[in-house]
Short mmCIF file of C-alpha atoms in Angstrom, two decimals:
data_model
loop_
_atom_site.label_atom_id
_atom_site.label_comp_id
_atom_site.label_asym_id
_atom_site.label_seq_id
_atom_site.Cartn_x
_atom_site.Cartn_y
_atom_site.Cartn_z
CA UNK A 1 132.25 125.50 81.07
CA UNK A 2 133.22 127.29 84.13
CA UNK A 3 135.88 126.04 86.74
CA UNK A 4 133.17 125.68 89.33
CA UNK A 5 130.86 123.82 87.04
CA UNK A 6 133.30 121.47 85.40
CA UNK A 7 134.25 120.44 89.54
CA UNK A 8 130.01 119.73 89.84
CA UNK A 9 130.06 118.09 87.41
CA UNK A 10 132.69 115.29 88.22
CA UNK A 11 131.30 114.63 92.12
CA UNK A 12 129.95 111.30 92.78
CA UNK A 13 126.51 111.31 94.64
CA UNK A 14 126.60 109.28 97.27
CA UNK A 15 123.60 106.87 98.74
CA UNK A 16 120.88 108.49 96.12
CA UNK A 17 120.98 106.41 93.26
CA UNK A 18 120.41 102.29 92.85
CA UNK A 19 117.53 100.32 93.54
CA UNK A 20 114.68 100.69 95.65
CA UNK A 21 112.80 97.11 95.46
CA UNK A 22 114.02 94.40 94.55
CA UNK A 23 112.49 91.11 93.08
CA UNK A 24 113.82 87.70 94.09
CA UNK A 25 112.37 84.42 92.41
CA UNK A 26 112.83 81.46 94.48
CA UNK A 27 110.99 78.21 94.38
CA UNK A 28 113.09 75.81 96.70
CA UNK A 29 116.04 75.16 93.98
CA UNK A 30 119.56 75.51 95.03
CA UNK A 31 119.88 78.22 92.12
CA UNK A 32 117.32 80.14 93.75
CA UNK A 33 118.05 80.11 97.17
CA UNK A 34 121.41 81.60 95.84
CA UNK A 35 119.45 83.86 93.90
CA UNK A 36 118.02 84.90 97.59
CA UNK A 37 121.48 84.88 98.93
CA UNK A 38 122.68 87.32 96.57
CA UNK A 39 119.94 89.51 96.41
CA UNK A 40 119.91 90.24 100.39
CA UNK A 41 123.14 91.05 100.05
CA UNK A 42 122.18 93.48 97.03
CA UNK A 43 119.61 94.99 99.03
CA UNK A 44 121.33 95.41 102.38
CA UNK A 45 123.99 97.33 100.65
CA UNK A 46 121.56 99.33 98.42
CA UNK A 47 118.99 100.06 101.29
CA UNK A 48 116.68 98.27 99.29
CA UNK A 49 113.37 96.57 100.04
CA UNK A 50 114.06 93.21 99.64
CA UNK A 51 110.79 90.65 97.96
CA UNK A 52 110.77 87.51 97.86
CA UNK A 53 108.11 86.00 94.98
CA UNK A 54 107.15 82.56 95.03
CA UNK A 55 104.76 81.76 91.93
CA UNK A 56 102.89 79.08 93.07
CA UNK A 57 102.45 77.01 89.45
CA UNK A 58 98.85 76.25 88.76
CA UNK A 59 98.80 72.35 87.33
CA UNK A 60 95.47 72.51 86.00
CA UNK A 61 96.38 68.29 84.97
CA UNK A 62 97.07 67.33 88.52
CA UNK A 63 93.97 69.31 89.53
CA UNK A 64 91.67 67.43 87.39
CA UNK A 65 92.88 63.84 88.40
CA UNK A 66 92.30 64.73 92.15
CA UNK A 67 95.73 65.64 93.08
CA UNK A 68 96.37 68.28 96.27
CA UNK A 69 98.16 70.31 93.94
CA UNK A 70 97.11 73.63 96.24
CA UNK A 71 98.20 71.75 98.85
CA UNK A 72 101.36 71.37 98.01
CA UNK A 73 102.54 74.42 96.50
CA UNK A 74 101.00 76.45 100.14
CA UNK A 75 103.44 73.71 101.82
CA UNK A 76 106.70 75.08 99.80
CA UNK A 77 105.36 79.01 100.06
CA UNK A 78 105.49 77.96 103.63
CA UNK A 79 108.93 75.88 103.80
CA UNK A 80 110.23 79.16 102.10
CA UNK A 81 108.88 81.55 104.01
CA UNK A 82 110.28 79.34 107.41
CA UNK A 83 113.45 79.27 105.37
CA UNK A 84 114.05 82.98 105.00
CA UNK A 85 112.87 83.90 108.71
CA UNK A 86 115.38 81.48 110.13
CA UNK A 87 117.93 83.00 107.83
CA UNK A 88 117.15 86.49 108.78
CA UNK A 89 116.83 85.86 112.57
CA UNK A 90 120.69 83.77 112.09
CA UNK A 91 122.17 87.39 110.62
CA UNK A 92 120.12 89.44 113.01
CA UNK A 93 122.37 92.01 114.84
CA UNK A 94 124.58 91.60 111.54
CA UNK A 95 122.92 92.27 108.84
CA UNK A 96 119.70 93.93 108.45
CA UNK A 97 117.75 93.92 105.58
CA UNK A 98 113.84 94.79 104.95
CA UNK A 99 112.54 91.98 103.37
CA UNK A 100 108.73 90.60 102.51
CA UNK A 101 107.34 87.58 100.80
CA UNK A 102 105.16 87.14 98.22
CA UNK A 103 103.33 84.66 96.82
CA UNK A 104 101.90 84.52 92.93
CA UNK A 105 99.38 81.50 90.77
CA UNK A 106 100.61 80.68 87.16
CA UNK A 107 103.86 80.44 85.36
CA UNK A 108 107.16 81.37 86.70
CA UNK A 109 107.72 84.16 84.05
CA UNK A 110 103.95 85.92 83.92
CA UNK A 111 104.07 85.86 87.92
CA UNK A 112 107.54 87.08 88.15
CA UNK A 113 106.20 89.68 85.53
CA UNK A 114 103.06 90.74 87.65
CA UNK A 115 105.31 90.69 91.05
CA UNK A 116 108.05 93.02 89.51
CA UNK A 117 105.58 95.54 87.94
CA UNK A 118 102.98 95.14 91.00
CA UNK A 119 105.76 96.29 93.46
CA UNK A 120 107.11 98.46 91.24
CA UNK A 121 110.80 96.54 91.05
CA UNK A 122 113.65 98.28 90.44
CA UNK A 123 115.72 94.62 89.35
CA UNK A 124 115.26 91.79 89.11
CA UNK A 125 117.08 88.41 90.76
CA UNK A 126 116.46 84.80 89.67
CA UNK A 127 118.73 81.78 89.92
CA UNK A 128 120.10 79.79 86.65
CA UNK A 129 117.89 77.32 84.91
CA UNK A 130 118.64 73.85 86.37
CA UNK A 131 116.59 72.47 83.55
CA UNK A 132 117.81 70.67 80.31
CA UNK A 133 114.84 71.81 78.23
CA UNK A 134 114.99 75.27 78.89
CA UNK A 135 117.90 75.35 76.14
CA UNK A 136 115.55 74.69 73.80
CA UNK A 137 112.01 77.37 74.76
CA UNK A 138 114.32 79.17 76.57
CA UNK A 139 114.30 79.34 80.51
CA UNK A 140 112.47 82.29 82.61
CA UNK A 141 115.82 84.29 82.91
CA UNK A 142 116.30 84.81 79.24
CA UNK A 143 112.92 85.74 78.95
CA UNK A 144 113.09 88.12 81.44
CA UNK A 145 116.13 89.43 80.32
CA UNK A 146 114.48 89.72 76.57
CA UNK A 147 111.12 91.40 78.23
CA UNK A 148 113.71 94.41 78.41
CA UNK A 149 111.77 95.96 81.68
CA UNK A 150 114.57 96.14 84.37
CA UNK A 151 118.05 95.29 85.17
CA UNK A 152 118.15 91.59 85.72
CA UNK A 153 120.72 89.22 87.14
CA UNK A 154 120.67 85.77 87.03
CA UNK A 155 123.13 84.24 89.92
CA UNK A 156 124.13 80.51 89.18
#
C-alpha cells in the first residue's frame, strides 16, 4: 500500500454516514415518551428525519360489546401529537429537528414493522416494556430486536 493510500485510508468522513429516518414508538407510556426524548436528540444530531408511530391497537372485543374503542385510541394519537408540538415549539430556536407523526391499526410490533419498512427506517427507537407479562411472550423490543431488520435501541 502506498504512503498516500494508507493516509486515505485512515480519514474519518465526516456528516455522510448514520441514519436518515428514524422510527420512534410511543403510545403515552413514560418509557416511550423517553423513547421520543432520546430519539430527537438522535435525530437532531444525525440530521435525521425524525417519525413518530403511534399504532393505534385494534380491540376487536371492545368493538363488539359497543365500546368507542376508535374513539379512544384517535383521542391519544391526538394527546400525542399535542404533546410533541408543544415540545417542539418549547425547544424552538434551540433545537431543530424535522419530525412527522404517524399513526398505524393493529399490534404494536406488526405496525411498528409496517411504519419502519413503509418509511424506509434507518433505526429503530422504542421505550422498555413496562409490562410484567412481556417476560414471558416476550415484549415488542425483543422482537424487534430478533426481526434482525435495523439497528434498534430500546431507552428505559
Amino acid at each position: 500500500m502506498t504512503e498516500q493510500h494508507e493516509q486515505h485510508a485512515h480519514q474519518f468522513e465526516r456528516g455522510t454516514d448514520g441514519p436518515k429516518v428514524i422510527v420512534v414508538g410511543v403510545d403515552g407510556s413514560d418509557s416511550s415518551l423517553r423513547a421520543a426524548a432520546y430519539a430527537g436528540g438522535l435525530a437532531r444530531r444525525q440530521h435525521a428525519l425524525l417519525a413518530v408511530v403511534y399504532v393505534q391497537p385494534v380491540l376487536a372485543a371492545g368493538a363488539a360489546l359497543g365500546a368507542p374503542v376508535a374513539e379512544t385510541t384517535d383521542e391519544i394519537a391526538e394527546d400525542l401529537i399535542a404533546q410533541i408540538r408543544e415540545a417542539a415549539e418549547r425547544l424552538k430556536g434551540i433545537f431543530e429537528v424535522r419530525w412527522e407523526f404517524h399513526t398505524f391499526r393493529g399490534d404494536a410490533y406488526n405496525g411498528l414493522v409496517k411504519a419502519a419498512d413503509d418509511l424506509k427506517a434507518d433505526a429503530v427507537v422504542v421505550g422498555a416494556s413496562e409490562q410484567a407479562g412481556h417476560r414471558i411472550i416476550g415484549s415488542v423490543a425483543v422482537r424487534l430486536v430478533k426481526a434482525g431488520r435495523w439497528p434498534v435501541t430500546v431507552v428505559p
